[in-house]
Short mmCIF file of C-alpha atoms and ligand atoms in Angstrom, two decimals:
data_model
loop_
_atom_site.label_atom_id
_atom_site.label_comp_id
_atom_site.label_asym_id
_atom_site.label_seq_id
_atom_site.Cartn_x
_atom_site.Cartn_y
_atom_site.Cartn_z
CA UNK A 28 -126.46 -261.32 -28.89
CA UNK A 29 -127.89 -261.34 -32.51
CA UNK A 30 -131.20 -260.08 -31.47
CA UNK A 31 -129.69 -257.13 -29.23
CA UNK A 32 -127.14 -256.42 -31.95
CA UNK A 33 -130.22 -255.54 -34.20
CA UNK A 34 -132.05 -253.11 -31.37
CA UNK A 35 -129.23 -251.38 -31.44
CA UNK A 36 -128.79 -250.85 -35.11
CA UNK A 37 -132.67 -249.73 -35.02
CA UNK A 38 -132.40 -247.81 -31.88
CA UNK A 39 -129.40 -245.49 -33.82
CA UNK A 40 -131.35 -245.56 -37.51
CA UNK A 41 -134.90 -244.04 -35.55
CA UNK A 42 -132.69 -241.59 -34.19
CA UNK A 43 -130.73 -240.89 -37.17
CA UNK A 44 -133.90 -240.19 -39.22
CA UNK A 45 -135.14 -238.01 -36.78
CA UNK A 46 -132.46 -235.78 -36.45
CA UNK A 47 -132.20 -236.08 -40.56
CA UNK A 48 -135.99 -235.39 -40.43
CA UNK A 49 -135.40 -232.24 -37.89
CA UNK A 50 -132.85 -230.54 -39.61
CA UNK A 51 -134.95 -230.64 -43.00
CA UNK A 52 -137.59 -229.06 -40.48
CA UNK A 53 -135.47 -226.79 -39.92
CA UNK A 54 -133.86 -225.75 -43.79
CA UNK A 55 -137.40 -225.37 -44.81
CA UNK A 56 -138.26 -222.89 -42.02
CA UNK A 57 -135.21 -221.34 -42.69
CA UNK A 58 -136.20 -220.80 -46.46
CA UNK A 59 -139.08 -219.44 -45.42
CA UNK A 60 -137.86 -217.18 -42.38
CA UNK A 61 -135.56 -215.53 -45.53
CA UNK A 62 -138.18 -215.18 -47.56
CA UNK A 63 -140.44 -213.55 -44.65
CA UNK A 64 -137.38 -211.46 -43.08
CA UNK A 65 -138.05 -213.15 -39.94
CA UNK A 66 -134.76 -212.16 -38.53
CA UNK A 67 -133.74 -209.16 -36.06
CA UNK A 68 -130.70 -207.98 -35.32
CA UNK A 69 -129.82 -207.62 -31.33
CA UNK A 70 -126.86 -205.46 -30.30
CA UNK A 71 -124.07 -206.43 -27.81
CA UNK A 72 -121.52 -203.18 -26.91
CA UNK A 73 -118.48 -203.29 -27.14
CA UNK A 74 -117.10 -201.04 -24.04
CA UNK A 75 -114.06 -198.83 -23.09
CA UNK A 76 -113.83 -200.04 -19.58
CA UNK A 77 -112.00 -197.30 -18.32
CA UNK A 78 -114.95 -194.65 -19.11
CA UNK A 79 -117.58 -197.14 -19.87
CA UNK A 80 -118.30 -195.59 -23.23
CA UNK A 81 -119.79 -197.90 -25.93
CA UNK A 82 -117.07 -197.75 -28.49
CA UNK A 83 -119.04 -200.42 -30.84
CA UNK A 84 -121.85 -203.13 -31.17
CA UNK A 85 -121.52 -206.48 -32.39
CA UNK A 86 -124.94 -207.25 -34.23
CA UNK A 87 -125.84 -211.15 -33.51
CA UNK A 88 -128.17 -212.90 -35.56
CA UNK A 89 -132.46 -213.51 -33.47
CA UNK A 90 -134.76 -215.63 -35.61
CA UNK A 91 -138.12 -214.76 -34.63
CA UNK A 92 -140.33 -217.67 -35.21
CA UNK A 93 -143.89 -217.91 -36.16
CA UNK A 94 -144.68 -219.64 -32.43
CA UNK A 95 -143.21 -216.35 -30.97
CA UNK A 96 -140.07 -217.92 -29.75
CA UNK A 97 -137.32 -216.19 -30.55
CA UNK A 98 -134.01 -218.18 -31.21
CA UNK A 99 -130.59 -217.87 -31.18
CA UNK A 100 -128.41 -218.80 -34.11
CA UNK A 101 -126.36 -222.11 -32.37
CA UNK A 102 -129.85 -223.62 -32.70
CA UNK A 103 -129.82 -223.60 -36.60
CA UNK A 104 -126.17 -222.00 -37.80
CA UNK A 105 -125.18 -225.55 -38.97
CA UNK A 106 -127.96 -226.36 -40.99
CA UNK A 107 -127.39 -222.61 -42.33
CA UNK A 108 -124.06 -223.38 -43.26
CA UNK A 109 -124.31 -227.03 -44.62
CA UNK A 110 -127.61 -225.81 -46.62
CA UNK A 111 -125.74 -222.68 -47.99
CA UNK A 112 -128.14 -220.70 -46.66
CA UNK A 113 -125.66 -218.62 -44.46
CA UNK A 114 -124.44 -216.74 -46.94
CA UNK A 115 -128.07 -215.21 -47.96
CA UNK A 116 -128.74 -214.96 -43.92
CA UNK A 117 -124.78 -213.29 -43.22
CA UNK A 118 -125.94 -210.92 -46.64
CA UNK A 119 -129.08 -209.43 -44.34
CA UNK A 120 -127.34 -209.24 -41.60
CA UNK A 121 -124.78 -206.74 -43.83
CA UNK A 122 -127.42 -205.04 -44.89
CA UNK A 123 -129.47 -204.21 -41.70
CA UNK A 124 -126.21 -203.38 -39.68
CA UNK A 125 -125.60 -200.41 -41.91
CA UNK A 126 -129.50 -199.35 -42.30
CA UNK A 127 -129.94 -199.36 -38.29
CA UNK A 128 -126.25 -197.34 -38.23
CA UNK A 129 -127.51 -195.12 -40.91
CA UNK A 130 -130.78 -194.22 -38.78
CA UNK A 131 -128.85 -193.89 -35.60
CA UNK A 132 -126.39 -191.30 -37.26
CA UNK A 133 -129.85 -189.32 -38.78
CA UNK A 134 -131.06 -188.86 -35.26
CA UNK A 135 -128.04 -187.48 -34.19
CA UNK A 136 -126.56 -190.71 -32.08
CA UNK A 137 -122.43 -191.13 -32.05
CA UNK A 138 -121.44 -193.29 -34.73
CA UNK A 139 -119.68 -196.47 -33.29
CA UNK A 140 -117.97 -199.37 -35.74
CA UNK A 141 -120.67 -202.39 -36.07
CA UNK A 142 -119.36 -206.13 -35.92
CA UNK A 143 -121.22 -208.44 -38.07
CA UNK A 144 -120.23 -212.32 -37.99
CA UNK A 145 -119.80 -213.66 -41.40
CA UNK A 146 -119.30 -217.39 -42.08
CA UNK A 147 -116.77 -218.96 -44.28
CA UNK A 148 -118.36 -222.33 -44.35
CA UNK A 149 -119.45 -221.47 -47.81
CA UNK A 150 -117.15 -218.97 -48.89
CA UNK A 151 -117.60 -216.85 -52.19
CA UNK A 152 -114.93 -214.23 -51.86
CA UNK A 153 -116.57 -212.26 -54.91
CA UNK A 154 -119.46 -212.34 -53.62
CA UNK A 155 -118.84 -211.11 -50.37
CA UNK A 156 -116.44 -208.15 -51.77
CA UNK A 157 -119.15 -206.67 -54.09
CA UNK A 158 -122.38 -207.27 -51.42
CA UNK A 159 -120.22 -205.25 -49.48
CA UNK A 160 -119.49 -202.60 -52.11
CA UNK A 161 -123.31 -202.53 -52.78
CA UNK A 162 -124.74 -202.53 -48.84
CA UNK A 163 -122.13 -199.51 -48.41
CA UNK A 164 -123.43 -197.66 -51.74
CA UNK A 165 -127.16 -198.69 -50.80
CA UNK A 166 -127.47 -197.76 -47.47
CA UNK A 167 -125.02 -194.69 -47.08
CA UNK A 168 -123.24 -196.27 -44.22
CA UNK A 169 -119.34 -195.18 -43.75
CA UNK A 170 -117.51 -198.18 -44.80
CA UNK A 171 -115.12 -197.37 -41.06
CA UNK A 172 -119.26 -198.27 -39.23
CA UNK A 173 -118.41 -201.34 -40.00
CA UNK A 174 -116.67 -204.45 -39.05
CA UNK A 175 -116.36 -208.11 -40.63
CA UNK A 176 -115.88 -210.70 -37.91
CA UNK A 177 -114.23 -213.85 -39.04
CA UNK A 178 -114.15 -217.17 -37.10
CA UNK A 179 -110.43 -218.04 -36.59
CA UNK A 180 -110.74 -221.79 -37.47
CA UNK A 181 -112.71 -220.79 -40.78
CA UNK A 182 -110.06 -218.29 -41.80
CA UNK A 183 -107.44 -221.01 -41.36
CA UNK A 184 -109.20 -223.05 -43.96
CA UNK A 185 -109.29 -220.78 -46.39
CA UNK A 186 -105.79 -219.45 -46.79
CA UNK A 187 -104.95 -217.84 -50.32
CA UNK A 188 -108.77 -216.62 -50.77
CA UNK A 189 -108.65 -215.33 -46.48
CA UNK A 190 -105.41 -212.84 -47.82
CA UNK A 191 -107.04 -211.84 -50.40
CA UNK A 192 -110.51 -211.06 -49.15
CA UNK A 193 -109.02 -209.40 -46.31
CA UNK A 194 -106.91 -206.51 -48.41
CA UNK A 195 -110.04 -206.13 -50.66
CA UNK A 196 -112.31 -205.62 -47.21
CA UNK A 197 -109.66 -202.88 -46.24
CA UNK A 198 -108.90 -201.42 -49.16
CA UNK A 199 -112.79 -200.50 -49.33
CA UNK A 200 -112.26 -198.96 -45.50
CA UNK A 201 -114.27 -201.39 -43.90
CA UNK A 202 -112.41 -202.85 -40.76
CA UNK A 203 -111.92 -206.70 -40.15
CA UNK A 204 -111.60 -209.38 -37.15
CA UNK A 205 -110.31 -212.37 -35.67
CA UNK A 206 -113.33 -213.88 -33.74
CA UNK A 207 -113.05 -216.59 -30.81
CA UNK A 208 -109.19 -216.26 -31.39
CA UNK A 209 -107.63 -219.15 -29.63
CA UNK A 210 -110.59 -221.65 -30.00
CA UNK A 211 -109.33 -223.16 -33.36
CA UNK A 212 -106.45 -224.41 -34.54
CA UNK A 213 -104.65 -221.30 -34.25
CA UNK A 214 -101.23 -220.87 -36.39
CA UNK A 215 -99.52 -217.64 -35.30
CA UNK A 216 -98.23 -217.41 -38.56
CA UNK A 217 -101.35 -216.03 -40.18
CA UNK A 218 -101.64 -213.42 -37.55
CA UNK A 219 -98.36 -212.00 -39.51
CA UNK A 220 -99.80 -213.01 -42.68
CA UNK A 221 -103.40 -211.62 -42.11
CA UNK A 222 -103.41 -208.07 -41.28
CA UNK A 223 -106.51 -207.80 -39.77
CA UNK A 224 -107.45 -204.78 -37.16
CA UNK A 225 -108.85 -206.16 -34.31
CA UNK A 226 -108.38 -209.76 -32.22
CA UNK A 227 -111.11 -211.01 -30.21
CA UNK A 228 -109.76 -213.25 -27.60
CA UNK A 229 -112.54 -216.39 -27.09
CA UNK A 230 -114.14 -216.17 -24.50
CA UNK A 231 -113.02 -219.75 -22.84
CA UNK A 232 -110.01 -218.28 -22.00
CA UNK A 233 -111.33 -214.92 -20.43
CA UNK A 234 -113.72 -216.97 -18.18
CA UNK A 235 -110.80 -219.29 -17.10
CA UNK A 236 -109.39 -216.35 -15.09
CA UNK A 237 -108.57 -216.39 -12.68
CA UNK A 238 -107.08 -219.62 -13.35
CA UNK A 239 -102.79 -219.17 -13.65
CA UNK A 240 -103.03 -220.75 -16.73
CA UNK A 241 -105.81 -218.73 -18.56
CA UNK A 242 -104.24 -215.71 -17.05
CA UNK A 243 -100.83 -216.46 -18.50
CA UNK A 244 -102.23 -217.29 -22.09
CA UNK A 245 -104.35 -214.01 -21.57
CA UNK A 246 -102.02 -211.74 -20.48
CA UNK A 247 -99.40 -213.27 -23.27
CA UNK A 248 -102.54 -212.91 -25.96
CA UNK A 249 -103.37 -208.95 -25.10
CA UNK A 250 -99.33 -208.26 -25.24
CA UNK A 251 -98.59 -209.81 -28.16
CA UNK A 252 -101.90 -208.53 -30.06
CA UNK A 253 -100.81 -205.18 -29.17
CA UNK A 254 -97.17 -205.12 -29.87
CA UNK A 255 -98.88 -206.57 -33.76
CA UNK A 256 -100.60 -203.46 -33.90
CA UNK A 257 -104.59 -204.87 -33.22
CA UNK A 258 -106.88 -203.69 -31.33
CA UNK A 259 -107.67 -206.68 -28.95
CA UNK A 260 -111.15 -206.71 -27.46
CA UNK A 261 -111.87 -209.46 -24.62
CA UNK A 262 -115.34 -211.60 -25.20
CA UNK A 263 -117.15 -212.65 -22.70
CA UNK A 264 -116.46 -210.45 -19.42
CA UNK A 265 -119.11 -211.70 -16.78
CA UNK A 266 -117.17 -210.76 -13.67
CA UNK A 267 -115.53 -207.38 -12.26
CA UNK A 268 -112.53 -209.53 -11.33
CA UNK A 269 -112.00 -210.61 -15.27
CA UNK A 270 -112.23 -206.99 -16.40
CA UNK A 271 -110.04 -205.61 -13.53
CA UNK A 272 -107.56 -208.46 -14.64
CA UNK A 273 -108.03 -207.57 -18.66
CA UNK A 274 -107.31 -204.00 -17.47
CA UNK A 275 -104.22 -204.48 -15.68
CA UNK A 276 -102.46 -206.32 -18.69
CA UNK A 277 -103.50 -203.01 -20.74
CA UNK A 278 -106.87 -204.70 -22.58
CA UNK A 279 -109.03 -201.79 -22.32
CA UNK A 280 -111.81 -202.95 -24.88
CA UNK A 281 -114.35 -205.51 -23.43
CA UNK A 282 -117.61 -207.12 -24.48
CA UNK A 283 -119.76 -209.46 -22.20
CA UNK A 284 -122.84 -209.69 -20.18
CA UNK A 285 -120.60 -208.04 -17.26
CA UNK A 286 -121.60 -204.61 -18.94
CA UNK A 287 -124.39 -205.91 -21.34
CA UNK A 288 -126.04 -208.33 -23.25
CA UNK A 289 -126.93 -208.31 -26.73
CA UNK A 290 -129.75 -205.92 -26.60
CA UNK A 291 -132.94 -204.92 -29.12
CA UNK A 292 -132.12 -201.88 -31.22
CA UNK A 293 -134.76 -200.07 -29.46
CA UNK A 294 -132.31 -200.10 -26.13
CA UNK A 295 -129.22 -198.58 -27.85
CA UNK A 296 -130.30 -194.81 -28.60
CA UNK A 297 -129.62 -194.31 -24.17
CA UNK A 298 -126.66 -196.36 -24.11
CA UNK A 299 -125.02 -194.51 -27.29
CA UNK A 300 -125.77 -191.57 -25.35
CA UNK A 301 -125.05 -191.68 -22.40
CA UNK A 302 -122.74 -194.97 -22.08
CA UNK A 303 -123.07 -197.66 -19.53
CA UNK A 304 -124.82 -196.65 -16.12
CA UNK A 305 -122.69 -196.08 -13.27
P1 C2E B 65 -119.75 -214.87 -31.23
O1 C2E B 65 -119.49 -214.20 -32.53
O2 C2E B 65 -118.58 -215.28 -30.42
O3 C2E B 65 -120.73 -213.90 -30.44
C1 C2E B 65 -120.76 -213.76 -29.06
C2 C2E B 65 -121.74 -214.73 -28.44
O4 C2E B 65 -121.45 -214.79 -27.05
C3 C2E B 65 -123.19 -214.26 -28.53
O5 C2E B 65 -124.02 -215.40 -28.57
C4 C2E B 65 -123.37 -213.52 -27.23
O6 C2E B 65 -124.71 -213.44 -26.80
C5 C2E B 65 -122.56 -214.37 -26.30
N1 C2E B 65 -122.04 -213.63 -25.15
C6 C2E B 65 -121.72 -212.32 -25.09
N2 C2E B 65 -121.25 -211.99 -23.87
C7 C2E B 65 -121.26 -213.12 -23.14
C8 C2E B 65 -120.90 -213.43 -21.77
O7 C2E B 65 -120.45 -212.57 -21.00
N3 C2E B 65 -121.04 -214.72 -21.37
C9 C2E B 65 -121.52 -215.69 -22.20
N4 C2E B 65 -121.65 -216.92 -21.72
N5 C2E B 65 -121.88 -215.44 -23.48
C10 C2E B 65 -121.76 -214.17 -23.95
P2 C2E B 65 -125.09 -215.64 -29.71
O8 C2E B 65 -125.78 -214.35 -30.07
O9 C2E B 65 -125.93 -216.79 -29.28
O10 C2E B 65 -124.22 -216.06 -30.94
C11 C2E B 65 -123.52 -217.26 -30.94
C12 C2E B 65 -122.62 -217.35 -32.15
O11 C2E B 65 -123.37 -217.43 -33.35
C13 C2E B 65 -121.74 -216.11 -32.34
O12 C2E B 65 -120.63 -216.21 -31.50
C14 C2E B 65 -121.39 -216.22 -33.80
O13 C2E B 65 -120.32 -217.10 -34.01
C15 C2E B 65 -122.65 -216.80 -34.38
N6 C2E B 65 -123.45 -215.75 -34.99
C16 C2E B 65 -124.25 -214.82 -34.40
N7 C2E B 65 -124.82 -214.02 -35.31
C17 C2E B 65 -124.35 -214.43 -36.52
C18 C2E B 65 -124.55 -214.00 -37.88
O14 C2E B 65 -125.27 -213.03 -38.18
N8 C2E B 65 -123.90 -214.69 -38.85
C19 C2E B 65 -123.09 -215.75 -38.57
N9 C2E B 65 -122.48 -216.37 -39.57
N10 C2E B 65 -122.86 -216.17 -37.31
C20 C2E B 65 -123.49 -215.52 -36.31
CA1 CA B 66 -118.39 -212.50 -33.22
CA1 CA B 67 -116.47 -214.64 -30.51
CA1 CA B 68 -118.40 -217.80 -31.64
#
């Protein structure tokens, strides 16, 4: 019993170093990714599903890596956010939203808000106020082209500081989100609290319709969002039943790979245009 009790303890310590070993693997990459601008933005829209008009984009976060692959960010957010590095990474993802939205609007192209996903996981509400100030002043972007996104769970963390940020984000014009609301821990008090603009419902709960239970909590979601004044968008709509659902309890604004997935800014120019094909 001794003897196994001991392969055991060795079994977990190899596989402890390794993933200690990968994830410094991956911090140093990351350093040098930043350092190299080896990121790219890719564009989801956000649709009006009654005319299938793009009514905004939700940037998301490619690493393109020296091997060619190019990865998406649940493959090294967490060693972003316990390295700090997030913040740096979240601050060029600011920045390049409102450059590509500036260079759409020179060539003529409808402006539409853009999302951008910022993490609170190492929260500097300073910080973010005046990067935003300065990305807005730099670039020339309308402060309404754009859109903070912040993870419900993370928000309810952060309490006093979440307020605050929040009236300083609108006070500048810029609008602000509820992402993956209902995934956390969610407190419907800081929905009265918080006055953000727009709720994103998670998408767990969109793809459990048509399930009675995810289409009561749905349904009861999209009412109450709108009778709080927010814009609720659905994440996540793979299937013409889900959006025929959404739109029959009055959620008009969708997102998922139903209509599109996140897409390389090259794509957009057509789809601005023209909206969605038939
Ligand atoms: P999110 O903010 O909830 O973004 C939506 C994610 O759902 C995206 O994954 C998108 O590709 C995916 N998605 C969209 N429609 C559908 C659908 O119909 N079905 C399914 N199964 N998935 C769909 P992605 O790009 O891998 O991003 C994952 C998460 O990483 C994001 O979730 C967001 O929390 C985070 N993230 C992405 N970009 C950034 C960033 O620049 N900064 C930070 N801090 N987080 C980011
Ligand atoms: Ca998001
Ligand atoms: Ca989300
Ligand atoms: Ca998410």
């Amino acid at each position: 019993a001794k003897e196994a009790g001991r392969c055991r303890y060795s079994y977990f310590t190899d596989v402890m170093s390794a993933r200690a070993e990968q994830r410094m693997r991956t911090e140093h990459d990351l350093r040098i990714a930043l350092a190299n601008e080896d990121f790219r933005l890719h564009f989801q829209p956000r649709v009006s599903h009654c005319d299938r008009r793009v009514i905004g984009l939700e940037a998301l976060l490619r690493w393109q890596r020296s091997d060619g692959r190019t990865v998406a960010p649940d493959e090294f957010l967490d060693v972003a956010e316990q390295t700090g590095l997030i913040v740096q990474i979240d601050e060029w993802v600011m920045r390049e939203a409102c450059r590509q939205s500036r260079e759409w609007q020179a060539s003529g192209l409808p402006v539409v808000p853009i999302s951008v996903n910022v993490s609170l996981a190492r929260f500097d509400a300073e910080r973010l106020i005046s990067h935003v100030r300065a990305v807005l002043a730099e670039t020339g972007a309308a402060p309404e082209a754009l859109e903070i996104e912040f993870i419900e769970s993370q928000m309810f963390a952060q309490q006093e500081r979440g307020q605050q940020v929040i009236g300083e984000l609108k006070q500048l014009g810029v609008q602000v989100a509820v992402d993956d609301f209902g995934r956390g821990f969610s407190s419907l008090n800081y929905l009265v609290q918080y006055k953000f603009d727009t709720l994103k419902i998670d998408r767990s709960f969109v793809q459990g319709m048509p399930d009675p239970k995810h289409l009561a909590i749905v349904q009861a979601v999209v009412a109450m969002g709108q009778a709080l004044d927010y814009r609720v968008v659905a994440e996540g709509v793979e299937t013409h039943e889900q959006a025929d659902l959404l739109a029959s309890f009055g959620c008009n604004e969708m997102q998922g790979f139903l209509f599109s997935r996140p897409l390389a800014a090259e794509q957009l120019p057509a789809l601005l245009r023209n909206g969605l094909p038939a």
